[in-house]
């Protein structure tokens, strides 16, 4: 659900089967976010926000599960 490079884990609660087209779309978005994060083009909070936007648009039925994986925001 939440990409490894953005703080997700391989815990079973963070893994979810997706149809092929969604999985491919998400994989491309994840790779782009990880590259941009490693270059410093955005911070982790911005990257996670973009990933949540993907879920809101393409897999809204999974959004609550993803939000449940995020650590509490200290701010």
Short mmCIF file of C-alpha atoms in Angstrom, two decimals:
data_model
loop_
_atom_site.label_atom_id
_atom_site.label_comp_id
_atom_site.label_asym_id
_atom_site.label_seq_id
_atom_site.Cartn_x
_atom_site.Cartn_y
_atom_site.Cartn_z
CA UNK A 1 0.00 0.00 0.00
CA UNK A 2 2.59 2.55 1.13
CA UNK A 3 5.82 2.41 -0.89
CA UNK A 4 8.93 1.15 0.88
CA UNK A 5 10.92 4.26 -0.06
CA UNK A 6 8.20 6.42 1.53
CA UNK A 7 8.17 4.56 4.84
CA UNK A 8 6.02 1.53 4.04
CA UNK A 9 7.00 -1.98 5.06
CA UNK A 10 6.79 -5.57 3.87
CA UNK A 11 4.41 -6.29 6.73
CA UNK A 12 1.33 -8.14 5.49
CA UNK A 13 -0.86 -5.21 6.56
CA UNK A 14 0.98 -3.08 3.98
CA UNK A 15 0.57 -5.57 1.12
CA UNK A 16 -2.55 -5.66 -1.00
CA UNK A 17 -3.35 -7.42 -4.28
CA UNK A 18 -4.30 -5.09 -7.11
CA UNK A 19 -5.47 -5.62 -10.64
CA UNK A 20 -2.63 -5.51 -13.14
CA UNK A 21 -3.38 -2.09 -14.67
CA UNK A 22 -3.62 -0.45 -11.23
CA UNK A 23 -0.45 -2.18 -10.03
CA UNK A 24 1.45 -1.02 -13.11
CA UNK A 25 0.21 2.53 -12.75
CA UNK A 26 1.10 2.61 -9.05
CA UNK A 27 4.56 1.10 -9.67
CA UNK A 28 5.38 3.87 -12.15
CA UNK A 29 4.17 6.54 -9.75
CA UNK A 30 6.17 4.97 -6.89
CA UNK A 31 9.37 4.89 -8.95
CA UNK A 32 8.90 8.54 -9.89
CA UNK A 33 8.24 9.57 -6.28
CA UNK A 34 11.28 7.65 -5.02
CA UNK A 35 13.54 9.29 -7.64
CA UNK A 36 12.22 12.76 -6.81
CA UNK A 37 12.58 12.10 -3.09
CA UNK A 38 16.17 10.89 -3.44
CA UNK A 39 17.07 13.97 -5.55
CA UNK A 40 15.55 16.25 -2.93
CA UNK A 41 12.87 17.54 -5.30
CA UNK A 42 10.26 16.90 -2.60
CA UNK A 43 10.24 15.79 1.01
CA UNK A 44 8.74 12.60 2.44
CA UNK A 45 5.53 14.29 3.56
CA UNK A 46 4.96 15.68 0.05
CA UNK A 47 5.73 12.30 -1.53
CA UNK A 48 3.32 10.49 0.79
CA UNK A 49 0.67 13.09 0.01
CA UNK A 50 1.10 12.43 -3.72
CA UNK A 51 0.86 8.69 -3.16
CA UNK A 52 -2.33 9.19 -1.14
CA UNK A 53 -3.66 11.26 -4.05
CA UNK A 54 -3.11 8.26 -6.32
CA UNK A 55 -5.17 6.09 -3.99
CA UNK A 56 -7.92 8.71 -3.76
CA UNK A 57 -8.18 8.78 -7.56
CA UNK A 58 -7.53 5.18 -8.63
CA UNK A 59 -8.23 2.98 -5.59
CA UNK A 60 -10.39 4.89 -3.12
CA UNK A 61 -11.53 1.63 -1.53
CA UNK A 62 -7.95 1.18 -0.23
CA UNK A 63 -7.40 4.72 1.05
CA UNK A 64 -8.52 4.01 4.64
CA UNK A 65 -6.15 1.03 4.79
CA UNK A 66 -3.24 3.20 3.62
CA UNK A 67 -4.06 5.95 6.09
CA UNK A 68 -4.06 3.33 8.85
CA UNK A 69 -0.43 2.47 7.94
CA UNK A 70 0.87 6.02 8.37
CA UNK A 71 2.57 7.02 11.62
CA UNK A 72 0.92 9.87 13.49
CA UNK A 73 1.91 13.31 12.21
CA UNK A 74 4.00 14.99 14.93
CA UNK A 75 2.97 18.49 13.81
#
